[in-house]
mmCIF file of C-alpha atoms in Angstrom:
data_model
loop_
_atom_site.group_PDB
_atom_site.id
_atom_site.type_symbol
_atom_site.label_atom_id
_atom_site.label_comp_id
_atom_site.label_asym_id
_atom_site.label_seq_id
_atom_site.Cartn_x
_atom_site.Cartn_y
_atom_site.Cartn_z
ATOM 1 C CA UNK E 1 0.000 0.000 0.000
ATOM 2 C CA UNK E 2 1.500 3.282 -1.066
ATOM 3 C CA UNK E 3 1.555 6.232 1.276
ATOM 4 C CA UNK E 4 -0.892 7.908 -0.691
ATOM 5 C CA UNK E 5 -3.693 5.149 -0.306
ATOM 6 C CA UNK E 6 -2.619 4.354 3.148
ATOM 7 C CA UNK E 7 -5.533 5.327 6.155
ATOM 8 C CA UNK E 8 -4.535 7.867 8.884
ATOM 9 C CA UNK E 9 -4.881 4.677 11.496
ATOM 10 C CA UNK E 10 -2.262 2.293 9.074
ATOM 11 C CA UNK E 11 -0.154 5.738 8.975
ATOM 12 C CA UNK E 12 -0.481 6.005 12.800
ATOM 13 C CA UNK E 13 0.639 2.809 13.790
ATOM 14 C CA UNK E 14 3.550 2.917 11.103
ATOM 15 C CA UNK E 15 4.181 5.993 12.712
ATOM 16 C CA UNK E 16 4.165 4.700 16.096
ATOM 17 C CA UNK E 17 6.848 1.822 15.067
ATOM 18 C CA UNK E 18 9.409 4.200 14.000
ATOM 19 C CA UNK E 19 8.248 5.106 10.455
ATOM 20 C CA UNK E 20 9.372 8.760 9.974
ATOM 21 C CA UNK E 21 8.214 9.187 6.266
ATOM 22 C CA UNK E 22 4.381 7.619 7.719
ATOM 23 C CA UNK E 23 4.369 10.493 9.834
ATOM 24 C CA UNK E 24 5.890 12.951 7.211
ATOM 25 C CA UNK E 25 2.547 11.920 5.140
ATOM 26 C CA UNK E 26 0.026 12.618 8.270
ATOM 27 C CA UNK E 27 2.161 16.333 8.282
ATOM 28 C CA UNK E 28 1.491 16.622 4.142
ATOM 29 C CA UNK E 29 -2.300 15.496 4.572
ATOM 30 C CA UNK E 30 -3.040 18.093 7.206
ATOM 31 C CA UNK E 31 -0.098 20.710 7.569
ATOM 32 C CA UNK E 32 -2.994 23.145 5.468
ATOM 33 C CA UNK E 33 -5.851 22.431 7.676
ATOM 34 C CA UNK E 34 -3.679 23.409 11.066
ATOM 35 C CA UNK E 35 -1.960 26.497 9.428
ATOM 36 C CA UNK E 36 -5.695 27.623 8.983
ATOM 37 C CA UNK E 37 -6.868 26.581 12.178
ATOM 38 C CA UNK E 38 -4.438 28.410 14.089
ATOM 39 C CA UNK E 39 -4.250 31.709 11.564
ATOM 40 C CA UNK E 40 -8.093 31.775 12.277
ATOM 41 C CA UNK E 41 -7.250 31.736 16.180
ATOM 42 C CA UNK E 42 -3.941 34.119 16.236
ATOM 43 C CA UNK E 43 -4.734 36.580 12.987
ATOM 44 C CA UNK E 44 -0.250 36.492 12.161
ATOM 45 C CA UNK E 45 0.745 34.187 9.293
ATOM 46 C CA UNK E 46 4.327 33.408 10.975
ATOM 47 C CA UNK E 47 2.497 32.959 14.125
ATOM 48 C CA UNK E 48 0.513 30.504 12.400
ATOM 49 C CA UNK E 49 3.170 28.845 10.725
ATOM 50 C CA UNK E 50 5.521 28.557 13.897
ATOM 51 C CA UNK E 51 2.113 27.109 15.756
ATOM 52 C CA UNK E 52 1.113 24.486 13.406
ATOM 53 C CA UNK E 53 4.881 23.088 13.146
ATOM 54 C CA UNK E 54 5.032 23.051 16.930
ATOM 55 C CA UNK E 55 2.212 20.921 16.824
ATOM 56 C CA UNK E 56 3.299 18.361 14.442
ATOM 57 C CA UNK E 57 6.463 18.357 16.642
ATOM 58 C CA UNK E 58 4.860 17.919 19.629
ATOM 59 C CA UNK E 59 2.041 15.350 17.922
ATOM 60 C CA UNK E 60 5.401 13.181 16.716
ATOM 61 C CA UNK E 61 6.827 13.087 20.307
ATOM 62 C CA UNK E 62 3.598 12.038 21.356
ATOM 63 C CA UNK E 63 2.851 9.225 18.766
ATOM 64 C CA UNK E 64 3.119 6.681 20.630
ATOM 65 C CA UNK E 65 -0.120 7.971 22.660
ATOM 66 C CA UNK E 66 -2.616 8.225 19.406
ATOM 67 C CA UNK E 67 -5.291 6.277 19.226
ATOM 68 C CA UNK E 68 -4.997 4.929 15.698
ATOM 69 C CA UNK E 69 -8.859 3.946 16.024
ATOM 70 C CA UNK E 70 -9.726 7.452 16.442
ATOM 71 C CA UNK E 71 -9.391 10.573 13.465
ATOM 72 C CA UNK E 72 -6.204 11.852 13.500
ATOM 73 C CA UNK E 73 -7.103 15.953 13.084
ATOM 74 C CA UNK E 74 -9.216 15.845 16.210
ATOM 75 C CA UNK E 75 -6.203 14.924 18.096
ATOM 76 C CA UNK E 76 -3.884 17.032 16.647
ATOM 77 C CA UNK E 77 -6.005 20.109 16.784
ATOM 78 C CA UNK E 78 -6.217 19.892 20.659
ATOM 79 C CA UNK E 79 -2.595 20.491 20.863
ATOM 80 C CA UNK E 80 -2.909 23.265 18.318
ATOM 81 C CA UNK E 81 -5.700 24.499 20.079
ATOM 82 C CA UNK E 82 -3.651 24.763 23.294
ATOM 83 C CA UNK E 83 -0.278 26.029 21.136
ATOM 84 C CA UNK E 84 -2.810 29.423 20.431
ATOM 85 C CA UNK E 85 -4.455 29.782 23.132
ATOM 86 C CA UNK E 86 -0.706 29.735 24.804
ATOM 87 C CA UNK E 87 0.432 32.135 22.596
ATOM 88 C CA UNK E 88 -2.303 34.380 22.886
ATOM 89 C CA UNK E 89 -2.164 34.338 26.300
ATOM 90 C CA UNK E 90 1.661 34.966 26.418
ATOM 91 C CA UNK E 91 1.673 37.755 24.482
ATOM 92 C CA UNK E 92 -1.616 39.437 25.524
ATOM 93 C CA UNK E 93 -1.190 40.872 21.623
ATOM 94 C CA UNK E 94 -3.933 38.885 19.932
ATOM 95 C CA UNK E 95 -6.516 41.163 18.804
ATOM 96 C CA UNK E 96 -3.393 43.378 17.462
ATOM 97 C CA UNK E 97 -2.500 39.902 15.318
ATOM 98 C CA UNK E 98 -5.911 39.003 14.088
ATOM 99 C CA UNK E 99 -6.688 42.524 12.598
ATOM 100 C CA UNK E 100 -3.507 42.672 10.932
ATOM 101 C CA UNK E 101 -4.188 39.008 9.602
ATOM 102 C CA UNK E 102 -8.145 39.367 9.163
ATOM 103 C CA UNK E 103 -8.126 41.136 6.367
ATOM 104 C CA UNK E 104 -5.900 38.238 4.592
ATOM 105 C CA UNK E 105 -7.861 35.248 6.389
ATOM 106 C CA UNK E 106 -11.451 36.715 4.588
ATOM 107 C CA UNK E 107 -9.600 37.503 1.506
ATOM 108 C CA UNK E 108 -7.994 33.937 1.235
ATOM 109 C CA UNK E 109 -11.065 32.064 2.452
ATOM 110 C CA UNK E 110 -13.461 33.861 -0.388
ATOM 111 C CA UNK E 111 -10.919 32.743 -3.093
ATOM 112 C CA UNK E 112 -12.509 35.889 -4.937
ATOM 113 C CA UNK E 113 -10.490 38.580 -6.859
ATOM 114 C CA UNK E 114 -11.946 41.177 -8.985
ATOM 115 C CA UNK E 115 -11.309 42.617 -11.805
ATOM 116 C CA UNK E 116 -12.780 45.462 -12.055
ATOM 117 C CA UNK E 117 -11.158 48.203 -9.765
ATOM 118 C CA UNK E 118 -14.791 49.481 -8.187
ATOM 119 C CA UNK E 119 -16.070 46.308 -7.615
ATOM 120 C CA UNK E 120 -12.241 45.718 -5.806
ATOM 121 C CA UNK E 121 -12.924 48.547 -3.836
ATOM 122 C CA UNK E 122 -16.063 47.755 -2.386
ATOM 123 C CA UNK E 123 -15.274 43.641 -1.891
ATOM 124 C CA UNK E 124 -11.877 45.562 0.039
ATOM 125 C CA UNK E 125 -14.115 47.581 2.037
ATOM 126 C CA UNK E 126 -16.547 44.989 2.700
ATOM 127 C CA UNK E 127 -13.890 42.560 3.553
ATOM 128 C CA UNK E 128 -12.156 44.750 6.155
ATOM 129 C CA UNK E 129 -16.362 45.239 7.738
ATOM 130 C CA UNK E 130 -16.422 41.249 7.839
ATOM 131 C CA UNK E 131 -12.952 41.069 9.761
ATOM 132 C CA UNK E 132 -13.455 43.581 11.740
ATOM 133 C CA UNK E 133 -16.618 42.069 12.973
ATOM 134 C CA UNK E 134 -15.313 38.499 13.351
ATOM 135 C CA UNK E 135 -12.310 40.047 15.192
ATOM 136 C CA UNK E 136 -14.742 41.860 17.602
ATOM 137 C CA UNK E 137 -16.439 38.115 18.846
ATOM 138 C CA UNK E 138 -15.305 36.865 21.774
ATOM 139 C CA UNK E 139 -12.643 34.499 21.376
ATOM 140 C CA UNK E 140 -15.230 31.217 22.163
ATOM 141 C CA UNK E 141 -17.449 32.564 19.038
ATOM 142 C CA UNK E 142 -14.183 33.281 16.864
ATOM 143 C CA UNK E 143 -13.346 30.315 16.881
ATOM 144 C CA UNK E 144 -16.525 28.279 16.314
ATOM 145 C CA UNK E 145 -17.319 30.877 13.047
ATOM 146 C CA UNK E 146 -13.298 30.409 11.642
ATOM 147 C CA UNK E 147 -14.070 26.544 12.366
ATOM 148 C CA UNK E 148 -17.549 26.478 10.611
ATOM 149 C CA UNK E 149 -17.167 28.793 8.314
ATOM 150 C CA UNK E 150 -13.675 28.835 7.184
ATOM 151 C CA UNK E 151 -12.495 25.195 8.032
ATOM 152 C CA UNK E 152 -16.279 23.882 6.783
ATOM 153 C CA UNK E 153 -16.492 21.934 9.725
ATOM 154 C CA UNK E 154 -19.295 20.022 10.430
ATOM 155 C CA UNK E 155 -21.253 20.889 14.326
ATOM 156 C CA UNK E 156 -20.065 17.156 15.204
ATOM 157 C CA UNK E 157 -16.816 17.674 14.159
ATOM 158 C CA UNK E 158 -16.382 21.667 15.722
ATOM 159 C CA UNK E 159 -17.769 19.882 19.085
ATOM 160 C CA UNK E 160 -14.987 16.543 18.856
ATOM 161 C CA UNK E 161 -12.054 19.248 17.868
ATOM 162 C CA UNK E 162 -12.884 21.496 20.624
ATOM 163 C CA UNK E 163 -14.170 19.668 23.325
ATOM 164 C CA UNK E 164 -16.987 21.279 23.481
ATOM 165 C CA UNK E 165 -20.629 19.746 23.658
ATOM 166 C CA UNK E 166 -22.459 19.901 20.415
ATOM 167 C CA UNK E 167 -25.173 22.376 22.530
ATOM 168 C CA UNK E 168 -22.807 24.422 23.433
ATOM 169 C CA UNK E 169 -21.332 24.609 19.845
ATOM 170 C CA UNK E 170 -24.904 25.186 18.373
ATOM 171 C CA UNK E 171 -25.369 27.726 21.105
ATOM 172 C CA UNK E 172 -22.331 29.714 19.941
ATOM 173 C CA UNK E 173 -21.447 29.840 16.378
ATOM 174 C CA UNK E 174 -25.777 30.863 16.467
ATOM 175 C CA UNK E 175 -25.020 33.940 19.043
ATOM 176 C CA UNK E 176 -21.881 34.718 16.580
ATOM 177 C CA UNK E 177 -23.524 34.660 13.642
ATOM 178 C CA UNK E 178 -26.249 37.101 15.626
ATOM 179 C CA UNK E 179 -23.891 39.299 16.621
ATOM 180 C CA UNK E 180 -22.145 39.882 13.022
ATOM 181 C CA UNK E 181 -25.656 40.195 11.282
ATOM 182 C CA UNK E 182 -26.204 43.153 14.004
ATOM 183 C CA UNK E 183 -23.038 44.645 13.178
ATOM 184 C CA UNK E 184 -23.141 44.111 9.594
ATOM 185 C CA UNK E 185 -26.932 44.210 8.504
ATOM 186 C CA UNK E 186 -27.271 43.922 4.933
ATOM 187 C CA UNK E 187 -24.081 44.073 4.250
ATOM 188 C CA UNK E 188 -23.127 40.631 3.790
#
């Protein structure tokens, strides 16, 4: 079986007995999804990068503890999770980050680019509105909206990543998406 067709759980336990490239194809297959997850959460591309490799660093010095029964990205994004929140913390700096990044994360997650220079102009402005608004969530909400709507998580999956009960996620990412139709109205 080639790396390619190989399951995260035969990757895992390769992983676990000492196969470096099994693990190098676990970092290929989801490297993407954990930059994103942790640019959505700290707003500073190098922040994001430096995160996201910590994590795979600390994920391979902890491979002999994954559960090769249970999805991989869950796993991983708990230690990610923590990575941001610890750097957030740390630095006290991370509204500064995310509305220096913000702007970036909406433009890179709407894949759109116009052409003409008006129609630029007001998808700019508009895009700058959106990040300002997401920025302006608390950090519980953030992170439920950059999951959902960014990461296209499903509820189930938000609520296994996180921790959080499935209520609880419901119960959030519908009092963020309240809050940024108030601030945005028709905007959007």
């Amino acid at each position: 079986m080639s790396h390619a067709e190989a399951t995260d759980a035969t990757l895992i336990r390769r992983a676990q007995g000492g196969d470096r490239a099994a693990f190098g194809e676990l970092v290929s297959r989801y490297m993407r999804r954990a930059y994103f997850g942790a640019l959505g959460l700290l707003g500073s591309h190098d922040d994001a990068l430096d995160v996201s490799q910590e994590a795979f660093i600390r994920a391979f010095r902890a491979r002999r503890s994954i559960d090769p029964e249970r999805p991989f990205f869950p796993w991983l994004y708990q230690i990610l999770r923590r990575l941001c929140f610890n750097v957030g913390r740390d630095r006290g700096t991370r509204r500064r980050l995310l509305e220096q990044a913000s702007p970036w994360l909406v433009s890179e997650a709407s894949g759109a680019g116009a052409v003409d220079p008006s129609r630029a102009a007001e998808q700019s402005e508009l895009r700058d509105r959106v990040a300002a608004a997401i920025q302006g969530l608390p950090a519980g909400q953030r992170e439920i909206i950059v999951l959902r709507e960014f990461d296209g998580l499903s509820y189930g999956e938000i609520a296994e990543v996180t921790g959080i009960p499935l209520g609880t996620v419901m119960s959030r990412l519908h009092t963020a998406r309240r809050s940024l139709a108030a601030k945005l109205g028709d905007e959007i």
